[in-house]
Amino acid sequence: MAVEEEAGRPTWSRQIEFTLAGIGCAVGLGNIWRFPYLCYRSGGGAFLVPYLLMLVVLGIPLLHMELTLGQYLRRGPVLALAKACPLLKGVGMATVAISFIMCTYYNIIITWALYYMFSSFRSQLLWENCNNTWNTANCSDRASNSSSPSTASQQFFNFKVLERTSGVEETGVLRWELFLLLLLAWILVYLCIFKGVKSTGKVVYFTALFPYVILLALLINNVQLPGAIDGIRFFIIPEWDKLLNVEVWINAAAQIFNSIGIGFGSLMAMSSYNNFNNNILKDTLAISITNSLTSILAGFVIFSAFGYMSHLQNVPVSEIAVDGPGLVFVVYPQAFVTMPVAPLWAVLFFFMLLCLGLDSQFAMVEVMVTSLLDSYSKPILKILKRKEFVVLVVCSAAFLMGIPNVMQVGIYVFQLMDHYTAIVSIMFLAFFEVIGVCWIYGVNRLSSNLIEMTGNKPNIFFRVCWWVICPVLVTVILVFSVIQFKPARYEDYVYPPWAQAVGWLIALASIIWIPLAAVHTLWVLPGSFAQKLKKSVTPFSLDEDSESPYYQQKAAVMEAIPNIAITGSENNTPIQTNL
């Protein structure tokens, strides 16, 4: 079915396409490696209590808020947040910046997955033993602790895939195999999204659903392995005393926050292509609940494999679980080695990682493209002519910026960027977004938007969460993150001070837009400083100034003003809005 046009803006051909794209965006590699690790570290089944509670009071309400704003204003995060809260319009710019920075290094994970997948098409897996040219004398395929650098799978990752150097001070040379696979990864991304929601809407039928087929197949296989029940028991049996630790609750909130993608702008950008009268609550529940159920399913898959490894190596499960790339590129590949038909399971697993990574990558690139075309469509299209070329330029720029990650120093660059982007920056962005939308744009206005679109007012639960619970929780998470902040490190390697400084510059590359845009807003608004300040916290005030660069968006913005007929974009059709 062709994409229909609504007020000059493309919409999803079918609403299920947005739902699947949203699920694909939210469900990513973090569900596979981060959630099981946090669950293991935070008391097993006990972690599910704060996790599910945070899903209800933080994840679902904030996702509902973002989808409502994007669908109503029909703009990406930059213009949507500029309209909702002019003083904090920089939050929208920051979300675009953080999404673009993330997509430059997130594709490296897809690159590694491709490397492992292609390496698995053989009768004997390359990380099965230590009889390879890259192995060192202390290599062992039966290590007592699988996170040790001496295991065969660890050495395959470090010395064959990465050929990593001793530290960030030593850059090494370009890894041409990884470079070509990174190029292939970006070609895949481009081919899937170059037509916008036309192509993305079709691709997500496969990329969002197929990982569940593989997860279920892996689970059915794993639970039949000896020792699997011990891993599952470790995963689900609670250690209730861990609930007294405030860090467990903060970890649960942070996992919900980062997993769903609040503050990244991706889902807001995609919801701007919804039909105006779409039932947002249904999509909100489908995306958030599916995301959490996927994390729990992945937990069963991962820990059943850990139980099997624990049985083979005669070590406790607690010595097997590790965080980050090591979980999916070191520990789990090691579990494949002794499984029946090992290469088949390896190929399926890494193909699943490819699908999960592509979905999230689609969303991050779409944020950049949507925001550029929302703000500068005429000058950009005058030069590039077609949206397909805009997507090509964005993908090409991100590919070039990602090249340092495929050098021998790449893993250190990757870890540094991920630490200061996904951990430091996102919490500041989320805090200002929640304050700007929930308190300045206002719960009443948000409720009116929902009534206009769906005919239904949000219930008291959502209004209380938006007004009190979400701002308080996000503030607590931000404060705790600052207090508990730890510098970036990779395994036992500690980054030198200059590298940490580079990390903070990476974080500032997104955060800096918030104060800069606030100053710009106060500069362009007319009147005394007090008048400027008052207008800066008044939604849509930038559109009231004919000298403002946002004036051209006035027709779209005026939808939010009650009972006023305005002139339609090109055909001078009156539009009547009622709140």
XYZ file of C-alpha atoms in Angstrom:
579
model
C 0.000 0.000 0.000
C 1.408 3.393 -0.880
C 2.109 5.969 1.782
C -0.618 8.538 1.999
C 0.105 12.240 2.323
C -1.363 14.271 5.158
C -0.798 18.038 5.066
C 2.248 17.469 2.875
C 3.791 15.042 5.364
C 4.015 11.296 4.681
C 2.223 8.962 7.069
C 2.642 5.270 7.801
C 0.772 3.118 5.284
C -0.646 1.046 8.129
C -0.574 1.844 11.805
C 0.912 -1.572 12.587
C 4.039 -0.406 10.750
C 4.592 2.376 13.279
C 3.961 -0.029 16.164
C 6.507 -2.503 14.775
C 9.004 0.284 14.055
C 8.545 1.545 17.618
C 9.087 -1.943 19.014
C 12.161 -2.334 16.814
C 13.498 1.002 18.045
C 12.929 0.199 21.729
C 14.010 -3.445 21.582
C 17.728 -3.451 20.918
C 21.012 -4.957 21.997
C 20.552 -3.545 25.503
C 17.751 -6.051 26.035
C 20.186 -8.872 25.274
C 23.234 -7.821 27.254
C 22.327 -5.054 29.704
C 19.103 -6.288 31.281
C 20.286 -9.848 32.127
C 23.467 -8.422 33.641
C 21.601 -5.900 35.808
C 19.200 -8.601 36.902
C 22.096 -10.849 37.895
C 23.934 -8.076 39.748
C 20.846 -6.720 41.500
C 19.418 -9.769 43.159
C 18.031 -11.963 40.371
C 14.248 -12.121 40.476
C 14.136 -9.348 43.075
C 15.245 -6.903 40.370
C 12.012 -7.567 38.494
C 10.022 -5.848 41.273
C 11.550 -2.341 40.886
C 11.971 -2.927 37.134
C 8.263 -3.563 36.539
C 7.282 -0.781 38.935
C 9.470 1.708 37.053
C 7.946 0.503 33.793
C 4.481 1.456 35.083
C 5.249 4.821 36.715
C 8.097 6.054 34.490
C 8.446 4.215 31.190
C 4.825 4.056 30.032
C 3.841 7.656 31.031
C 6.935 9.253 29.467
C 6.595 7.246 26.273
C 2.944 8.291 26.113
C 4.062 11.909 26.546
C 6.633 11.753 23.721
C 4.292 10.024 21.273
C 1.512 12.505 22.054
C 3.745 15.520 21.419
C 5.219 14.112 18.206
C 1.860 13.036 16.754
C 0.051 16.270 17.664
C 2.675 18.755 16.492
C 3.653 16.531 13.531
C 7.286 17.519 13.852
C 10.544 15.891 14.902
C 12.091 16.646 18.314
C 13.778 19.923 17.300
C 10.671 21.845 16.226
C 8.307 19.966 18.541
C 10.245 20.984 21.658
C 10.837 24.510 20.306
C 7.064 24.897 20.110
C 6.328 23.219 23.447
C 8.926 25.174 25.441
C 10.900 27.844 23.555
C 13.370 28.339 26.427
C 14.324 24.659 26.293
C 14.227 24.287 22.503
C 17.860 23.205 22.758
C 16.680 19.897 24.216
C 15.333 18.989 20.781
C 18.628 19.928 19.158
C 20.476 17.927 21.807
C 18.376 14.810 21.134
C 19.302 15.027 17.461
C 22.971 15.492 18.363
C 23.019 12.531 20.749
C 21.197 10.287 18.283
C 23.651 11.182 15.517
C 26.678 10.634 17.783
C 25.261 7.283 18.861
C 24.548 6.100 15.325
C 28.207 6.724 14.391
C 29.413 4.104 16.880
C 26.314 1.916 17.343
C 26.805 0.514 13.843
C 30.116 -0.915 15.052
C 28.117 -3.501 17.015
C 26.364 -4.476 13.782
C 29.815 -4.678 12.166
C 31.038 -7.108 14.839
C 27.831 -9.148 14.495
C 28.429 -9.412 10.731
C 32.031 -10.518 11.330
C 30.938 -13.250 13.739
C 28.059 -14.329 11.508
C 30.277 -14.742 8.435
C 32.897 -16.483 10.599
C 30.282 -19.015 11.730
C 29.714 -20.468 8.257
C 32.166 -23.323 8.843
C 32.075 -26.765 10.394
C 34.283 -25.716 13.334
C 33.902 -22.344 15.029
C 37.079 -20.259 15.047
C 36.865 -19.612 18.786
C 36.430 -23.301 19.619
C 40.074 -23.961 20.557
C 43.457 -22.320 21.012
C 45.147 -23.798 17.926
C 45.112 -20.548 15.958
C 47.769 -18.062 14.935
C 46.284 -15.301 17.091
C 46.242 -17.328 20.311
C 48.845 -16.730 23.002
C 50.584 -19.202 25.276
C 48.179 -18.639 28.174
C 45.080 -19.413 26.067
C 42.668 -21.980 27.474
C 39.384 -23.281 26.107
C 38.360 -24.576 29.529
C 38.955 -21.508 31.707
C 37.437 -21.446 35.153
C 36.246 -17.905 34.613
C 34.995 -17.089 31.117
C 35.618 -13.355 31.508
C 39.354 -14.072 31.763
C 41.443 -12.725 28.857
C 42.928 -16.213 28.422
C 39.811 -17.933 27.068
C 39.682 -18.893 23.396
C 36.592 -16.775 22.729
C 38.130 -13.760 24.514
C 41.305 -14.024 22.462
C 39.314 -14.399 19.233
C 37.466 -11.150 20.016
C 40.528 -9.200 21.168
C 43.297 -10.516 18.924
C 41.473 -11.646 15.770
C 38.352 -9.464 15.444
C 39.663 -6.268 17.041
C 43.441 -6.809 16.935
C 43.269 -4.300 19.742
C 46.185 -2.247 20.970
C 47.313 -1.834 24.563
C 45.380 1.397 25.071
C 43.912 4.549 23.586
C 47.420 6.045 23.360
C 48.316 3.507 20.654
C 46.024 3.941 17.629
C 47.339 1.080 15.491
C 46.214 0.665 11.887
C 42.889 0.395 10.098
C 41.241 -3.044 10.282
C 40.253 -3.405 6.630
C 37.929 -6.356 7.228
C 35.979 -4.363 9.806
C 36.089 -1.268 7.591
C 34.408 -3.134 4.719
C 31.860 -4.695 7.069
C 31.092 -1.238 8.502
C 30.517 -0.041 4.942
C 28.218 -3.028 4.361
C 26.338 -2.246 7.585
C 25.705 1.328 6.443
C 24.632 0.151 2.987
C 22.089 -2.136 4.682
C 20.828 0.753 6.812
C 20.528 3.054 3.796
C 18.686 0.516 1.644
C 16.200 -0.059 4.453
C 15.370 3.600 5.166
C 16.167 5.675 2.058
C 12.493 5.939 1.134
C 11.573 7.106 4.650
C 8.525 5.487 6.195
C 7.757 3.897 2.818
C 10.730 1.543 3.082
C 11.151 1.399 6.860
C 7.513 0.405 7.310
C 8.030 -2.660 5.147
C 11.421 -3.707 6.536
C 10.245 -3.715 10.166
C 7.789 -6.524 9.449
C 10.890 -8.735 9.303
C 13.519 -7.026 11.484
C 11.140 -6.456 14.407
C 9.537 -9.905 14.373
C 12.256 -12.328 13.266
C 14.435 -11.882 16.416
C 11.582 -13.387 18.452
C 11.637 -16.519 16.284
C 15.355 -16.918 16.982
C 14.994 -16.129 20.700
C 12.310 -18.788 21.071
C 14.372 -21.314 19.096
C 17.423 -20.605 21.281
C 15.346 -20.901 24.452
C 13.855 -24.254 23.396
C 17.361 -25.517 22.620
C 18.998 -24.117 25.754
C 16.501 -25.401 28.336
C 17.247 -28.957 27.198
C 20.953 -28.585 27.980
C 22.375 -29.970 31.251
C 22.695 -27.320 33.954
C 20.291 -24.902 32.229
C 17.877 -25.009 35.160
C 20.616 -23.751 37.491
C 21.111 -20.666 35.333
C 17.362 -20.001 35.158
C 17.063 -20.470 38.919
C 19.855 -17.929 39.411
C 17.967 -15.527 37.124
C 14.516 -15.727 38.715
C 14.988 -16.572 42.407
C 14.980 -13.272 44.339
C 17.529 -12.100 46.854
C 15.083 -9.885 48.707
C 17.722 -8.118 50.804
C 19.012 -6.468 47.594
C 15.803 -4.403 47.452
C 17.090 -2.411 50.435
C 19.886 -1.080 48.209
C 18.850 2.193 46.544
C 21.212 1.493 43.634
C 19.007 -1.430 42.566
C 16.017 0.914 42.217
C 18.075 3.481 40.329
C 19.390 0.776 37.994
C 15.837 -0.396 37.331
C 14.674 3.123 36.489
C 17.718 3.806 34.318
C 17.251 0.534 32.420
C 13.593 1.320 31.667
C 14.589 4.814 30.634
C 17.429 3.868 28.311
C 15.795 0.746 26.917
C 12.593 2.443 25.778
C 14.618 5.393 24.496
C 13.142 8.335 26.392
C 15.097 11.467 25.497
C 16.640 10.156 22.275
C 13.930 11.708 20.089
C 13.611 8.583 17.926
C 10.056 7.632 18.846
C 8.928 11.263 18.815
C 10.244 11.604 15.265
C 8.525 8.414 14.110
C 5.220 9.326 15.789
C 5.187 12.582 13.809
C 4.334 10.437 10.762
C 1.244 8.956 12.460
C -2.287 9.714 11.383
C -3.546 12.633 13.475
C -6.331 10.589 15.080
C -4.242 7.514 15.857
C -4.833 5.805 19.225
C -1.532 6.653 20.932
C -2.234 4.777 24.148
C -2.464 1.474 22.291
C 0.933 2.056 20.659
C 2.429 3.186 23.968
C 1.387 -0.003 25.745
C 2.398 -2.243 22.829
C 5.901 -0.757 22.577
C 6.704 -0.496 26.298
C 5.292 -3.856 27.390
C 6.796 -5.743 24.441
C 10.152 -4.150 25.227
C 10.106 -5.372 28.831
C 8.815 -8.840 27.951
C 11.643 -9.141 25.421
C 14.178 -8.313 28.132
C 12.744 -11.029 30.369
C 12.699 -13.555 27.490
C 16.322 -12.684 26.700
C 17.143 -13.233 30.370
C 15.866 -16.808 30.163
C 17.839 -17.421 26.959
C 21.106 -15.978 28.292
C 20.968 -17.520 31.757
C 19.977 -20.972 30.532
C 23.174 -20.863 28.449
C 25.139 -19.639 31.475
C 23.781 -22.550 33.513
C 25.004 -24.924 30.810
C 28.469 -23.332 30.853
C 28.489 -23.464 34.641
C 27.775 -27.195 34.425
C 30.565 -27.799 31.893
C 33.205 -25.738 33.684
C 32.124 -26.597 37.223
C 32.102 -22.928 38.275
C 29.272 -20.869 39.799
C 27.010 -18.945 37.413
C 27.994 -15.770 39.276
C 31.495 -16.001 37.753
C 30.196 -16.151 34.190
C 27.944 -13.111 33.729
C 29.684 -10.003 32.401
C 28.456 -6.663 31.084
C 28.605 -4.995 27.700
C 30.040 -6.403 24.454
C 31.736 -9.192 26.383
C 28.379 -10.848 27.050
C 27.352 -11.335 23.419
C 30.766 -11.447 21.733
C 32.760 -13.454 24.307
C 30.679 -15.356 26.838
C 27.706 -16.453 24.748
C 29.790 -17.522 21.697
C 31.735 -19.732 24.082
C 28.462 -21.456 24.990
C 27.862 -22.362 21.331
C 31.052 -24.391 21.111
C 29.711 -27.508 22.843
C 26.107 -27.202 21.655
C 24.825 -29.620 19.024
C 25.051 -28.077 15.536
C 27.060 -25.182 16.966
C 27.583 -23.217 13.713
C 23.831 -23.105 13.050
C 23.060 -21.607 16.460
C 25.934 -19.155 16.084
C 24.682 -17.945 12.688
C 21.121 -17.560 14.006
C 22.252 -15.701 17.135
C 24.406 -13.181 15.295
C 21.770 -12.687 12.623
C 19.362 -11.866 15.456
C 21.847 -9.268 16.748
C 22.001 -7.824 13.233
C 18.201 -7.434 13.110
C 18.052 -5.907 16.599
C 20.840 -3.474 15.782
C 19.372 -2.416 12.437
C 16.004 -1.519 13.988
C 17.612 0.797 16.522
C 19.903 2.248 13.864
C 16.920 3.052 11.610
C 15.396 5.149 14.387
C 18.577 7.108 15.177
C 19.201 8.006 11.534
C 15.525 8.924 11.061
C 15.783 11.481 13.901
C 18.530 13.335 12.049
C 16.810 13.189 8.659
C 13.404 14.230 10.014
C 14.862 17.156 11.965
C 16.879 18.436 9.002
C 13.885 18.319 6.671
C 11.543 19.837 9.279
C 13.819 22.838 9.777
C 15.595 23.330 6.459
C 13.661 21.375 3.848
C 13.665 24.104 1.170
C 17.412 24.898 1.088
C 18.387 21.241 1.525
C 16.065 19.934 -1.177
C 17.095 22.789 -3.460
C 20.638 21.373 -3.391
C 20.037 17.632 -2.949
C 16.681 17.508 -4.830
C 15.354 14.314 -3.169
C 14.989 12.965 0.352
C 16.891 9.833 -0.709
C 20.016 11.960 -1.184
C 19.541 13.594 2.227
C 19.513 10.127 3.818
C 22.614 9.231 1.779
C 24.499 12.311 3.043
C 23.557 11.571 6.683
C 24.572 7.898 6.371
C 27.832 8.817 4.615
C 28.747 11.370 7.290
C 28.024 8.900 10.090
C 30.042 6.203 8.292
C 33.089 8.483 7.987
C 32.834 9.533 11.650
C 32.672 5.871 12.669
C 35.965 4.899 11.002
C 38.069 5.382 14.205
C 36.030 2.561 15.718
C 37.345 0.074 13.148
C 40.991 0.865 13.799
C 42.950 -1.283 16.235
C 42.224 1.298 18.922
C 38.514 1.038 18.067
C 37.230 -0.765 21.156
C 38.609 1.991 23.387
C 37.012 4.682 21.205
C 33.720 2.767 21.265
C 33.701 2.376 25.056
C 34.633 6.036 25.617
C 31.876 7.337 23.324
C 29.271 4.971 24.730
C 30.066 5.868 28.331
C 29.859 9.625 27.873
C 26.924 9.563 25.451
C 24.577 6.848 26.685
C 25.272 7.373 30.400
C 26.217 11.019 30.963
C 24.415 13.025 28.268
C 21.078 11.235 28.149
C 20.183 11.879 31.788
C 20.597 15.647 31.400
C 18.544 15.624 28.204
C 15.781 13.579 29.779
C 15.608 15.870 32.815
C 15.142 19.023 30.741
C 12.700 17.335 28.368
C 10.466 16.199 31.232
C 10.562 19.660 32.855
C 9.866 21.389 29.529
C 6.950 19.194 28.483
C 5.343 18.204 31.806
C 5.629 21.527 33.617
C 6.083 24.290 31.027
C 4.035 22.930 28.109
C 1.781 21.618 30.827
C -0.266 18.567 31.677
C -3.516 20.378 30.857
C -2.351 21.295 27.357
C -1.047 17.764 26.788
C -4.419 16.397 27.890
C -6.228 18.771 25.526
C -4.035 17.589 22.665
C -5.052 14.002 23.367
C -8.738 14.935 23.503
C -8.471 16.678 20.136
C -6.715 13.721 18.521
C -8.504 10.757 20.072
C -11.565 12.180 21.809
C -10.373 10.692 25.119
C -8.861 12.493 28.074
C -5.871 10.775 29.725
C -6.874 9.198 33.022
C -5.816 10.460 36.432
C -2.896 8.011 36.554
C -1.129 9.568 33.556
C -1.801 13.104 34.736
C -0.351 12.417 38.197
C 2.686 10.707 36.681
C 3.314 13.621 34.298
C 2.825 16.269 36.950
C 4.635 14.731 39.952
C 6.051 11.208 39.733
C 8.044 11.389 36.470
C 9.781 14.726 37.169
C 10.712 13.583 40.681
C 12.033 10.204 39.560
C 14.037 11.657 36.670
C 15.545 14.259 39.032
C 16.525 11.545 41.514
C 18.118 9.460 38.755
C 20.052 12.489 37.486
C 21.322 13.408 40.952
C 22.278 9.815 41.706
C 24.041 9.494 38.336
C 26.130 12.577 39.087
C 26.981 11.452 42.634
C 27.843 7.901 41.582
C 29.607 8.882 38.359
C 32.668 6.800 37.531
C 35.170 7.564 34.758
C 35.126 5.368 31.662
C 37.147 2.161 31.660
C 37.406 -0.979 29.529
C 37.981 -4.194 31.465
C 41.087 -3.398 33.579
C 42.238 -0.520 31.381
C 41.760 2.952 32.878
C 41.627 5.838 30.399
C 44.236 8.600 30.861
C 43.013 12.075 31.919
C 43.231 13.515 28.392
C 40.972 10.743 27.073
C 38.464 11.423 29.863
C 38.537 15.083 28.811
C 37.739 14.027 25.239
C 34.847 12.020 26.673
C 33.432 15.106 28.368
C 33.740 17.015 25.085
C 31.682 14.244 23.453
C 29.072 14.653 26.202
C 29.079 18.444 25.769
C 28.555 18.078 22.009
C 24.912 17.336 22.799
C 24.354 19.051 26.169
C 25.778 22.412 25.046
C 22.803 23.028 22.759
C 20.499 23.473 25.750
C 22.115 26.658 27.188
C 23.049 28.005 23.740
C 19.493 27.694 22.455
C 18.106 29.212 25.669
C 20.313 32.282 25.141
C 19.242 32.453 21.495
C 15.559 32.326 22.441
C 15.948 35.175 24.915
C 17.895 37.124 22.280
C 15.313 36.878 19.477
C 12.199 37.474 21.563
C 11.093 41.129 21.744
C 10.570 43.229 24.869
C 12.354 43.728 28.192
C 14.219 40.882 29.862
C 11.218 40.093 32.077
C 8.959 40.002 29.003
C 11.477 37.844 27.147
C 11.652 35.436 30.078
C 7.865 35.193 30.320
C 7.504 34.554 26.598
C 10.308 31.978 26.643
C 8.242 29.727 28.911
C 5.059 30.316 26.925
C 4.411 27.556 24.354
C 4.458 28.716 20.710
C 5.709 32.210 21.603
C 8.491 32.019 19.017
C 5.862 31.674 16.315
C 4.191 34.925 17.335
C 7.230 36.962 16.295
C 7.288 37.545 12.531
C 11.041 38.101 12.739
C 11.520 34.674 14.267
C 12.986 31.879 12.151
C 10.086 29.764 13.370
C 7.517 32.024 11.780
C 7.293 29.796 8.715
C 5.953 27.019 10.932
C 3.047 29.141 12.201
C 0.318 27.342 10.285
C 1.186 24.032 11.894
C 1.632 25.497 15.354
C -1.659 27.361 15.437
C -3.449 24.026 15.667
C -2.877 24.322 19.407
C -4.729 27.631 19.782
C -8.441 27.079 20.522
C -11.234 28.073 18.151
C -9.120 29.949 15.631
C -9.380 29.397 11.899
C -6.068 29.730 10.115
C -5.047 29.514 6.516
C -3.848 26.143 5.215
C -0.400 25.746 3.738
C -0.680 25.989 -0.048
C -4.316 25.788 -0.966
C -5.560 28.407 1.532
C -7.961 25.883 3.052
C -9.362 27.026 6.407
C -8.431 24.740 9.263
C -10.618 24.804 12.377
C -9.151 23.575 15.644
C -10.948 23.028 18.914
C -9.431 22.073 22.239
